mmCIF file of C-alpha atoms in Angstrom:
data_model
loop_
_atom_site.group_PDB
_atom_site.id
_atom_site.type_symbol
_atom_site.label_atom_id
_atom_site.label_comp_id
_atom_site.label_asym_id
_atom_site.label_seq_id
_atom_site.Cartn_x
_atom_site.Cartn_y
_atom_site.Cartn_z
ATOM 1 C CA UNK A 1 0.000 0.000 0.000
ATOM 2 C CA UNK A 2 0.997 3.623 -0.511
ATOM 3 C CA UNK A 3 0.585 6.717 1.634
ATOM 4 C CA UNK A 4 -2.021 8.932 0.023
ATOM 5 C CA UNK A 5 -1.761 12.628 -0.700
ATOM 6 C CA UNK A 6 -4.021 14.105 2.023
ATOM 7 C CA UNK A 7 -5.032 16.938 -0.284
ATOM 8 C CA UNK A 8 -6.558 14.711 -2.958
ATOM 9 C CA UNK A 9 -9.442 12.222 -2.736
ATOM 10 C CA UNK A 10 -9.114 8.526 -3.431
ATOM 11 C CA UNK A 11 -10.837 6.351 -5.978
ATOM 12 C CA UNK A 12 -13.069 3.575 -4.589
ATOM 13 C CA UNK A 13 -12.658 0.440 -6.697
ATOM 14 C CA UNK A 14 -15.413 -2.142 -6.221
ATOM 15 C CA UNK A 15 -14.660 -5.793 -6.909
ATOM 16 C CA UNK A 16 -18.072 -7.428 -6.934
ATOM 17 C CA UNK A 17 -17.745 -11.110 -6.087
ATOM 18 C CA UNK A 18 -21.102 -11.832 -7.619
ATOM 19 C CA UNK A 19 -19.645 -10.959 -11.028
ATOM 20 C CA UNK A 20 -15.887 -11.417 -10.642
ATOM 21 C CA UNK A 21 -13.680 -14.490 -10.021
ATOM 22 C CA UNK A 22 -12.143 -15.652 -6.759
ATOM 23 C CA UNK A 23 -8.791 -16.184 -8.491
ATOM 24 C CA UNK A 24 -5.555 -14.378 -9.256
ATOM 25 C CA UNK A 25 -7.427 -12.619 -12.056
ATOM 26 C CA UNK A 26 -8.027 -10.034 -9.345
ATOM 27 C CA UNK A 27 -4.586 -8.667 -10.253
ATOM 28 C CA UNK A 28 -6.078 -7.399 -13.512
ATOM 29 C CA UNK A 29 -8.626 -5.436 -11.485
ATOM 30 C CA UNK A 30 -5.862 -3.871 -9.381
ATOM 31 C CA UNK A 31 -3.983 -2.903 -12.546
ATOM 32 C CA UNK A 32 -7.135 -1.419 -14.051
ATOM 33 C CA UNK A 33 -7.899 0.580 -10.889
ATOM 34 C CA UNK A 34 -4.286 1.753 -10.693
ATOM 35 C CA UNK A 35 -4.402 3.134 -14.232
ATOM 36 C CA UNK A 36 -7.843 4.672 -13.751
ATOM 37 C CA UNK A 37 -6.759 6.435 -10.560
ATOM 38 C CA UNK A 38 -3.590 7.767 -12.207
ATOM 39 C CA UNK A 39 -5.386 9.124 -15.236
ATOM 40 C CA UNK A 40 -8.188 10.630 -13.150
ATOM 41 C CA UNK A 41 -5.851 12.440 -10.777
ATOM 42 C CA UNK A 42 -6.768 10.579 -7.590
ATOM 43 C CA UNK A 43 -4.291 10.164 -4.742
ATOM 44 C CA UNK A 44 -4.705 6.404 -4.987
ATOM 45 C CA UNK A 45 -7.422 3.800 -4.846
ATOM 46 C CA UNK A 46 -9.206 1.906 -2.102
ATOM 47 C CA UNK A 47 -10.418 -1.562 -3.069
ATOM 48 C CA UNK A 48 -13.753 -2.814 -1.787
ATOM 49 C CA UNK A 49 -14.530 -6.518 -2.060
ATOM 50 C CA UNK A 50 -18.270 -7.068 -1.795
ATOM 51 C CA UNK A 51 -20.262 -10.290 -1.713
ATOM 52 C CA UNK A 52 -22.882 -10.820 -4.379
ATOM 53 C CA UNK A 53 -26.486 -11.800 -3.893
ATOM 54 C CA UNK A 54 -27.424 -15.350 -2.932
ATOM 55 C CA UNK A 55 -24.362 -17.386 -2.011
ATOM 56 C CA UNK A 56 -22.206 -14.282 -2.365
ATOM 57 C CA UNK A 57 -20.042 -15.589 -5.187
ATOM 58 C CA UNK A 58 -20.127 -16.002 -8.930
ATOM 59 C CA UNK A 59 -21.169 -19.455 -10.163
ATOM 60 C CA UNK A 60 -20.098 -19.496 -13.795
ATOM 61 C CA UNK A 61 -16.794 -21.259 -14.523
ATOM 62 C CA UNK A 62 -15.670 -24.810 -13.631
ATOM 63 C CA UNK A 63 -13.570 -23.381 -10.795
ATOM 64 C CA UNK A 64 -16.517 -21.332 -9.519
ATOM 65 C CA UNK A 65 -18.573 -24.511 -9.353
ATOM 66 C CA UNK A 66 -15.825 -26.697 -7.879
ATOM 67 C CA UNK A 67 -15.098 -24.520 -4.842
ATOM 68 C CA UNK A 68 -17.508 -24.383 -1.935
ATOM 69 C CA UNK A 69 -18.336 -21.190 -0.078
ATOM 70 C CA UNK A 70 -15.864 -21.804 2.753
ATOM 71 C CA UNK A 71 -13.042 -22.256 0.237
ATOM 72 C CA UNK A 72 -14.062 -19.079 -1.542
ATOM 73 C CA UNK A 73 -14.038 -17.132 1.714
ATOM 74 C CA UNK A 74 -10.540 -18.473 2.396
ATOM 75 C CA UNK A 75 -9.479 -17.178 -1.002
ATOM 76 C CA UNK A 76 -10.903 -13.753 -0.242
ATOM 77 C CA UNK A 77 -8.495 -13.530 2.695
ATOM 78 C CA UNK A 78 -5.471 -15.325 1.217
ATOM 79 C CA UNK A 79 -5.605 -14.605 -2.523
ATOM 80 C CA UNK A 80 -7.569 -11.408 -3.109
ATOM 81 C CA UNK A 81 -6.855 -9.193 -0.110
ATOM 82 C CA UNK A 82 -3.040 -9.662 -0.064
ATOM 83 C CA UNK A 83 -2.792 -7.903 -3.442
ATOM 84 C CA UNK A 84 -3.320 -4.617 -1.622
ATOM 85 C CA UNK A 85 0.035 -5.023 0.166
ATOM 86 C CA UNK A 86 2.003 -5.321 -3.080
ATOM 87 C CA UNK A 87 0.063 -2.805 -5.182
ATOM 88 C CA UNK A 88 1.496 0.651 -5.719
ATOM 89 C CA UNK A 89 -0.968 3.479 -5.009
ATOM 90 C CA UNK A 90 -3.421 1.162 -3.249
ATOM 91 C CA UNK A 91 -4.369 3.052 -0.097
ATOM 92 C CA UNK A 92 -6.633 0.477 1.523
ATOM 93 C CA UNK A 93 -8.803 -2.589 1.157
ATOM 94 C CA UNK A 94 -12.150 -3.532 2.692
ATOM 95 C CA UNK A 95 -14.378 -6.586 2.662
ATOM 96 C CA UNK A 96 -18.108 -5.863 2.753
ATOM 97 C CA UNK A 97 -20.528 -8.736 3.332
ATOM 98 C CA UNK A 98 -23.815 -6.807 3.118
ATOM 99 C CA UNK A 99 -24.581 -5.033 -0.125
ATOM 100 C CA UNK A 100 -26.818 -2.594 1.739
ATOM 101 C CA UNK A 101 -23.714 -1.328 3.566
ATOM 102 C CA UNK A 102 -21.969 -0.731 0.254
ATOM 103 C CA UNK A 103 -25.012 1.169 -1.009
ATOM 104 C CA UNK A 104 -24.872 3.451 2.032
ATOM 105 C CA UNK A 105 -21.159 4.082 1.526
ATOM 106 C CA UNK A 106 -21.662 4.957 -2.117
ATOM 107 C CA UNK A 107 -24.129 7.714 -1.236
ATOM 108 C CA UNK A 108 -21.233 9.624 0.346
ATOM 109 C CA UNK A 109 -19.037 9.396 -2.753
ATOM 110 C CA UNK A 110 -18.967 11.468 -5.908
ATOM 111 C CA UNK A 111 -19.838 9.256 -8.912
ATOM 112 C CA UNK A 112 -16.387 9.922 -10.388
ATOM 113 C CA UNK A 113 -14.847 8.369 -7.269
ATOM 114 C CA UNK A 114 -16.415 4.999 -8.067
ATOM 115 C CA UNK A 115 -14.789 2.357 -10.243
ATOM 116 C CA UNK A 116 -15.828 0.620 -12.456
ATOM 117 C CA UNK A 117 -17.643 3.521 -14.116
ATOM 118 C CA UNK A 118 -21.422 3.272 -13.861
ATOM 119 C CA UNK A 119 -21.245 0.613 -11.148
ATOM 120 C CA UNK A 120 -24.534 0.196 -9.303
ATOM 121 C CA UNK A 121 -25.167 -2.129 -6.362
ATOM 122 C CA UNK A 122 -28.447 -3.214 -7.931
ATOM 123 C CA UNK A 123 -26.885 -3.535 -11.425
ATOM 124 C CA UNK A 124 -23.198 -4.410 -10.907
ATOM 125 C CA UNK A 125 -20.602 -4.473 -13.658
ATOM 126 C CA UNK A 126 -17.022 -5.702 -13.617
ATOM 127 C CA UNK A 127 -13.536 -4.728 -14.789
ATOM 128 C CA UNK A 128 -11.140 -7.658 -14.617
ATOM 129 C CA UNK A 129 -10.999 -8.973 -18.181
ATOM 130 C CA UNK A 130 -7.735 -8.397 -19.999
ATOM 131 C CA UNK A 131 -9.439 -7.105 -23.121
ATOM 132 C CA UNK A 132 -11.031 -4.390 -20.966
ATOM 133 C CA UNK A 133 -7.677 -3.513 -19.454
ATOM 134 C CA UNK A 134 -5.716 -3.390 -22.688
ATOM 135 C CA UNK A 135 -8.433 -1.374 -24.420
ATOM 136 C CA UNK A 136 -7.069 1.534 -22.359
ATOM 137 C CA UNK A 137 -3.805 1.228 -24.328
ATOM 138 C CA UNK A 138 -1.707 1.490 -21.143
ATOM 139 C CA UNK A 139 1.864 2.701 -21.242
ATOM 140 C CA UNK A 140 4.735 0.692 -19.843
ATOM 141 C CA UNK A 141 4.912 3.064 -16.880
ATOM 142 C CA UNK A 142 1.213 2.589 -16.145
ATOM 143 C CA UNK A 143 1.641 -1.186 -16.150
ATOM 144 C CA UNK A 144 4.294 -1.047 -13.412
ATOM 145 C CA UNK A 145 1.772 -1.769 -10.652
ATOM 146 C CA UNK A 146 3.185 -4.323 -8.197
ATOM 147 C CA UNK A 147 6.309 -4.357 -6.050
ATOM 148 C CA UNK A 148 7.981 -6.444 -3.373
ATOM 149 C CA UNK A 149 7.969 -4.876 0.124
ATOM 150 C CA UNK A 150 11.386 -4.342 1.683
ATOM 151 C CA UNK A 151 10.838 -6.769 4.567
ATOM 152 C CA UNK A 152 9.798 -9.500 2.118
ATOM 153 C CA UNK A 153 12.952 -8.947 0.062
ATOM 154 C CA UNK A 154 15.104 -9.291 3.184
ATOM 155 C CA UNK A 155 13.443 -12.564 4.114
ATOM 156 C CA UNK A 156 13.840 -13.956 0.598
ATOM 157 C CA UNK A 157 17.496 -12.927 0.521
ATOM 158 C CA UNK A 158 18.062 -14.850 3.739
ATOM 159 C CA UNK A 159 16.303 -17.938 2.343
ATOM 160 C CA UNK A 160 18.206 -17.808 -0.951
ATOM 161 C CA UNK A 161 21.493 -17.396 0.902
ATOM 162 C CA UNK A 162 20.909 -20.794 2.489
ATOM 163 C CA UNK A 163 19.073 -22.706 -0.233
ATOM 164 C CA UNK A 164 20.342 -21.143 -3.486
ATOM 165 C CA UNK A 165 23.761 -19.700 -2.628
ATOM 166 C CA UNK A 166 25.063 -19.555 -6.194
ATOM 167 C CA UNK A 167 23.475 -16.170 -6.790
ATOM 168 C CA UNK A 168 21.541 -17.134 -9.928
ATOM 169 C CA UNK A 169 18.184 -18.571 -8.807
ATOM 170 C CA UNK A 170 15.906 -19.838 -11.554
ATOM 171 C CA UNK A 171 12.361 -19.955 -10.210
ATOM 172 C CA UNK A 172 9.816 -22.481 -11.495
ATOM 173 C CA UNK A 173 6.170 -21.761 -10.619
ATOM 174 C CA UNK A 174 4.285 -24.999 -11.238
ATOM 175 C CA UNK A 175 0.618 -25.899 -11.183
ATOM 176 C CA UNK A 176 -0.661 -29.116 -9.600
ATOM 177 C CA UNK A 177 -4.116 -28.159 -8.412
ATOM 178 C CA UNK A 178 -6.964 -30.517 -7.572
ATOM 179 C CA UNK A 179 -9.281 -28.143 -9.445
ATOM 180 C CA UNK A 180 -9.181 -28.359 -13.270
ATOM 181 C CA UNK A 181 -6.373 -30.913 -13.108
ATOM 182 C CA UNK A 182 -6.139 -31.054 -16.919
ATOM 183 C CA UNK A 183 -4.368 -27.694 -16.730
ATOM 184 C CA UNK A 184 -1.625 -28.959 -14.422
ATOM 185 C CA UNK A 185 2.071 -28.779 -15.216
ATOM 186 C CA UNK A 186 3.937 -31.848 -16.394
ATOM 187 C CA UNK A 187 5.921 -32.113 -13.175
ATOM 188 C CA UNK A 188 8.338 -34.803 -14.414
ATOM 189 C CA UNK A 189 9.261 -32.721 -17.458
ATOM 190 C CA UNK A 190 9.872 -29.646 -15.320
ATOM 191 C CA UNK A 191 11.948 -31.568 -12.772
ATOM 192 C CA UNK A 192 14.162 -32.974 -15.507
ATOM 193 C CA UNK A 193 14.659 -29.463 -16.864
ATOM 194 C CA UNK A 194 15.363 -28.093 -13.374
ATOM 195 C CA UNK A 195 18.033 -30.719 -12.722
ATOM 196 C CA UNK A 196 19.699 -29.808 -16.024
ATOM 197 C CA UNK A 197 19.556 -26.119 -15.098
ATOM 198 C CA UNK A 198 21.336 -27.005 -11.840
ATOM 199 C CA UNK A 199 23.960 -29.010 -13.746
ATOM 200 C CA UNK A 200 24.692 -25.857 -15.761
ATOM 201 C CA UNK A 201 25.562 -23.898 -12.625
ATOM 202 C CA UNK A 202 22.264 -22.231 -11.714
ATOM 203 C CA UNK A 203 20.029 -22.669 -8.661
ATOM 204 C CA UNK A 204 16.561 -24.013 -9.487
ATOM 205 C CA UNK A 205 13.859 -23.076 -6.969
ATOM 206 C CA UNK A 206 10.361 -24.544 -7.076
ATOM 207 C CA UNK A 207 7.285 -22.560 -6.086
ATOM 208 C CA UNK A 208 4.632 -25.280 -5.715
ATOM 209 C CA UNK A 209 0.896 -25.008 -6.087
ATOM 210 C CA UNK A 210 -0.912 -23.700 -3.025
ATOM 211 C CA UNK A 211 -2.978 -26.898 -2.895
ATOM 212 C CA UNK A 212 0.203 -28.905 -2.335
ATOM 213 C CA UNK A 213 1.426 -26.692 0.475
ATOM 214 C CA UNK A 214 -1.834 -26.602 2.386
ATOM 215 C CA UNK A 215 -1.991 -30.415 2.100
ATOM 216 C CA UNK A 216 1.603 -30.806 3.327
ATOM 217 C CA UNK A 217 2.786 -32.474 0.108
ATOM 218 C CA UNK A 218 5.326 -29.956 -1.147
ATOM 219 C CA UNK A 219 8.263 -31.796 0.445
ATOM 220 C CA UNK A 220 7.575 -35.075 -1.340
ATOM 221 C CA UNK A 221 7.107 -34.183 -5.006
ATOM 222 C CA UNK A 222 10.285 -32.362 -5.998
ATOM 223 C CA UNK A 223 13.079 -34.691 -4.893
ATOM 224 C CA UNK A 224 16.120 -32.752 -3.633
ATOM 225 C CA UNK A 225 15.305 -29.462 -5.365
ATOM 226 C CA UNK A 226 14.812 -26.399 -3.129
ATOM 227 C CA UNK A 227 11.106 -25.723 -2.600
ATOM 228 C CA UNK A 228 9.893 -22.268 -1.557
ATOM 229 C CA UNK A 229 6.613 -23.506 -0.145
ATOM 230 C CA UNK A 230 5.864 -20.438 1.940
ATOM 231 C CA UNK A 231 5.729 -18.375 -1.250
ATOM 232 C CA UNK A 232 2.654 -20.316 -2.299
ATOM 233 C CA UNK A 233 0.662 -18.928 0.642
ATOM 234 C CA UNK A 234 2.340 -15.534 1.218
ATOM 235 C CA UNK A 235 1.975 -13.187 -1.735
ATOM 236 C CA UNK A 236 4.586 -10.693 -0.527
ATOM 237 C CA UNK A 237 7.230 -13.417 -0.305
ATOM 238 C CA UNK A 238 6.191 -14.836 -3.667
ATOM 239 C CA UNK A 239 6.660 -11.463 -5.358
ATOM 240 C CA UNK A 240 9.971 -10.897 -3.564
ATOM 241 C CA UNK A 241 11.232 -14.219 -4.929
ATOM 242 C CA UNK A 242 10.098 -13.223 -8.436
ATOM 243 C CA UNK A 243 12.120 -10.023 -8.088
ATOM 244 C CA UNK A 244 15.249 -11.799 -6.890
ATOM 245 C CA UNK A 245 15.108 -14.461 -9.603
ATOM 246 C CA UNK A 246 17.767 -14.533 -12.281
ATOM 247 C CA UNK A 247 14.974 -15.914 -14.437
ATOM 248 C CA UNK A 248 11.374 -16.982 -13.799
ATOM 249 C CA UNK A 249 9.578 -19.835 -15.514
ATOM 250 C CA UNK A 250 5.898 -20.637 -15.125
ATOM 251 C CA UNK A 251 3.252 -22.870 -16.576
ATOM 252 C CA UNK A 252 -0.347 -21.688 -17.035
ATOM 253 C CA UNK A 253 0.083 -18.197 -15.634
ATOM 254 C CA UNK A 254 -1.900 -17.511 -12.475
ATOM 255 C CA UNK A 255 0.161 -15.653 -9.856
ATOM 256 C CA UNK A 256 3.224 -15.662 -12.126
ATOM 257 C CA UNK A 257 1.403 -13.110 -14.295
ATOM 258 C CA UNK A 258 2.273 -10.554 -11.603
ATOM 259 C CA UNK A 259 5.653 -10.364 -13.327
ATOM 260 C CA UNK A 260 4.030 -8.769 -16.371
ATOM 261 C CA UNK A 261 2.991 -5.853 -14.190
ATOM 262 C CA UNK A 262 6.401 -5.178 -12.629
ATOM 263 C CA UNK A 263 8.967 -3.317 -14.720
ATOM 264 C CA UNK A 264 12.151 -5.288 -15.292
ATOM 265 C CA UNK A 265 10.749 -8.703 -14.382
ATOM 266 C CA UNK A 266 11.955 -11.756 -16.275
ATOM 267 C CA UNK A 267 9.327 -14.400 -16.961
ATOM 268 C CA UNK A 268 8.900 -17.055 -19.596
ATOM 269 C CA UNK A 269 5.358 -18.334 -19.154
ATOM 270 C CA UNK A 270 4.383 -21.518 -20.965
ATOM 271 C CA UNK A 271 0.785 -21.606 -22.156
ATOM 272 C CA UNK A 272 -1.265 -24.831 -22.207
ATOM 273 C CA UNK A 273 -1.488 -24.997 -25.981
ATOM 274 C CA UNK A 274 -1.712 -28.793 -26.031
ATOM 275 C CA UNK A 275 -4.121 -29.073 -23.097
ATOM 276 C CA UNK A 276 -7.066 -27.693 -25.042
ATOM 277 C CA UNK A 277 -10.028 -27.556 -25.258
ATOM 278 C CA UNK A 278 -10.434 -28.578 -21.616
ATOM 279 C CA UNK A 279 -8.565 -25.496 -20.398
ATOM 280 C CA UNK A 280 -10.635 -22.813 -22.112
ATOM 281 C CA UNK A 281 -13.604 -24.646 -23.572
ATOM 282 C CA UNK A 282 -14.310 -24.704 -27.282
ATOM 283 C CA UNK A 283 -12.172 -22.557 -29.563
ATOM 284 C CA UNK A 284 -8.733 -23.945 -28.781
ATOM 285 C CA UNK A 285 -5.710 -21.687 -29.154
ATOM 286 C CA UNK A 286 -7.800 -18.938 -30.721
ATOM 287 C CA UNK A 287 -10.058 -18.846 -27.652
ATOM 288 C CA UNK A 288 -7.082 -18.857 -25.289
ATOM 289 C CA UNK A 289 -5.554 -15.937 -27.182
ATOM 290 C CA UNK A 290 -8.877 -14.106 -26.983
ATOM 291 C CA UNK A 291 -9.009 -14.536 -23.195
ATOM 292 C CA UNK A 292 -5.457 -13.184 -22.962
ATOM 293 C CA UNK A 293 -6.413 -10.276 -25.268
ATOM 294 C CA UNK A 294 -3.567 -11.087 -27.666
ATOM 295 C CA UNK A 295 -3.155 -12.670 -31.066
ATOM 296 C CA UNK A 296 -2.174 -16.368 -31.218
ATOM 297 C CA UNK A 297 1.591 -16.565 -30.568
ATOM 298 C CA UNK A 298 1.423 -12.966 -29.375
ATOM 299 C CA UNK A 299 2.264 -11.215 -26.116
ATOM 300 C CA UNK A 300 0.959 -8.647 -23.683
ATOM 301 C CA UNK A 301 1.662 -4.989 -24.494
ATOM 302 C CA UNK A 302 5.236 -3.979 -23.624
ATOM 303 C CA UNK A 303 6.415 -7.580 -23.358
ATOM 304 C CA UNK A 304 10.157 -8.079 -23.769
ATOM 305 C CA UNK A 305 12.318 -10.979 -24.980
ATOM 306 C CA UNK A 306 12.791 -11.832 -21.293
ATOM 307 C CA UNK A 307 9.197 -11.324 -20.177
ATOM 308 C CA UNK A 308 6.822 -13.043 -22.572
ATOM 309 C CA UNK A 309 4.586 -15.994 -23.321
ATOM 310 C CA UNK A 310 5.862 -19.301 -24.655
ATOM 311 C CA UNK A 311 3.318 -20.864 -27.006
ATOM 312 C CA UNK A 312 4.780 -24.365 -26.697
ATOM 313 C CA UNK A 313 3.927 -27.510 -24.718
ATOM 314 C CA UNK A 314 5.760 -27.717 -21.381
ATOM 315 C CA UNK A 315 8.197 -30.437 -22.409
ATOM 316 C CA UNK A 316 11.774 -30.655 -21.151
ATOM 317 C CA UNK A 317 13.371 -29.909 -24.523
ATOM 318 C CA UNK A 318 11.236 -26.811 -24.992
ATOM 319 C CA UNK A 319 11.895 -25.581 -21.450
ATOM 320 C CA UNK A 320 15.654 -25.940 -21.867
ATOM 321 C CA UNK A 321 15.557 -24.352 -25.312
ATOM 322 C CA UNK A 322 13.801 -21.301 -23.902
ATOM 323 C CA UNK A 323 16.211 -21.258 -20.968
ATOM 324 C CA UNK A 324 19.229 -21.266 -23.305
ATOM 325 C CA UNK A 325 17.816 -18.424 -25.396
ATOM 326 C CA UNK A 326 17.131 -16.330 -22.306
ATOM 327 C CA UNK A 327 20.586 -16.958 -20.837
ATOM 328 C CA UNK A 328 22.178 -15.968 -24.155
ATOM 329 C CA UNK A 329 20.300 -12.655 -24.017
ATOM 330 C CA UNK A 330 21.322 -12.050 -20.410
ATOM 331 C CA UNK A 331 24.955 -12.917 -21.153
ATOM 332 C CA UNK A 332 24.950 -10.581 -24.162
ATOM 333 C CA UNK A 333 23.547 -7.756 -22.046
ATOM 334 C CA UNK A 334 26.209 -8.345 -19.388
ATOM 335 C CA UNK A 335 28.980 -8.343 -21.989
ATOM 336 C CA UNK A 336 27.646 -5.167 -23.585
ATOM 337 C CA UNK A 337 27.379 -3.489 -20.206
ATOM 338 C CA UNK A 338 30.948 -4.430 -19.319
ATOM 339 C CA UNK A 339 32.335 -3.046 -22.553
ATOM 340 C CA UNK A 340 30.447 0.256 -22.469
#
């Protein structure tokens, strides 16, 4: 969170859980609110999470339907709310259970202080889809939204000093969820690649799926590779590890997408191009590209050769090929910097 300018009002950004997902897609909402507040001249933005009618939560996607209400409430506290601590210009976050309380609050606000525009408690809209976000044509500066708090960086430095002392940690964020298991990473392929990365003189670090950590299984799946399990349940530490990584790899996106909204991050994110149509429904790669608001084989705005999508199956050969290309770029940049 950021200290607000006391002389300027804040934007109030409403994330309506009756219309919006209980997933890391909330980061898109934070990015959207960040840009809206900047362009509108507000001191910052205060996020309000509000339950929807009925059960309180959206019931639309396979994940929506697979998670019960208790699990969704847990995610409010452990997935959604922690974004406020890593978001620049976020000045606060609230969780409102009763929509009538939100309606009362809104009567005290100027309509221009409310985001999304034209939001009404009785007729809610949403602003978390990537096509909505990128329709604003954000600049690279505007997309620099998240950061790692200083205390989190210190703690990660201490952990890396013990578990990855070589100074070049390569972080692998892998998916092995019980929900929508067809999207999961090919763990054996990634482990083979990680061992080869270690043989080449780098320090592989695994960030496991949250489901593994909460079930106590993260110490049994990854052999002798260092596992940063706490990063799966603490968003500040996860982001700090991303920032300290020599290179980040991920499969399927999710929390690793935070790297796309932090200037200077290095992330090669494999997309599940051969796990369709179960991942995105009918439409295959074209539908996946549409959900990402890019062209097939394309990238987010302001992507770089070291922060981009990989439109390839997550097989060991492909992972190592992308690793070699990234290392060549980093080595070239180091050589150029030394000679200048």
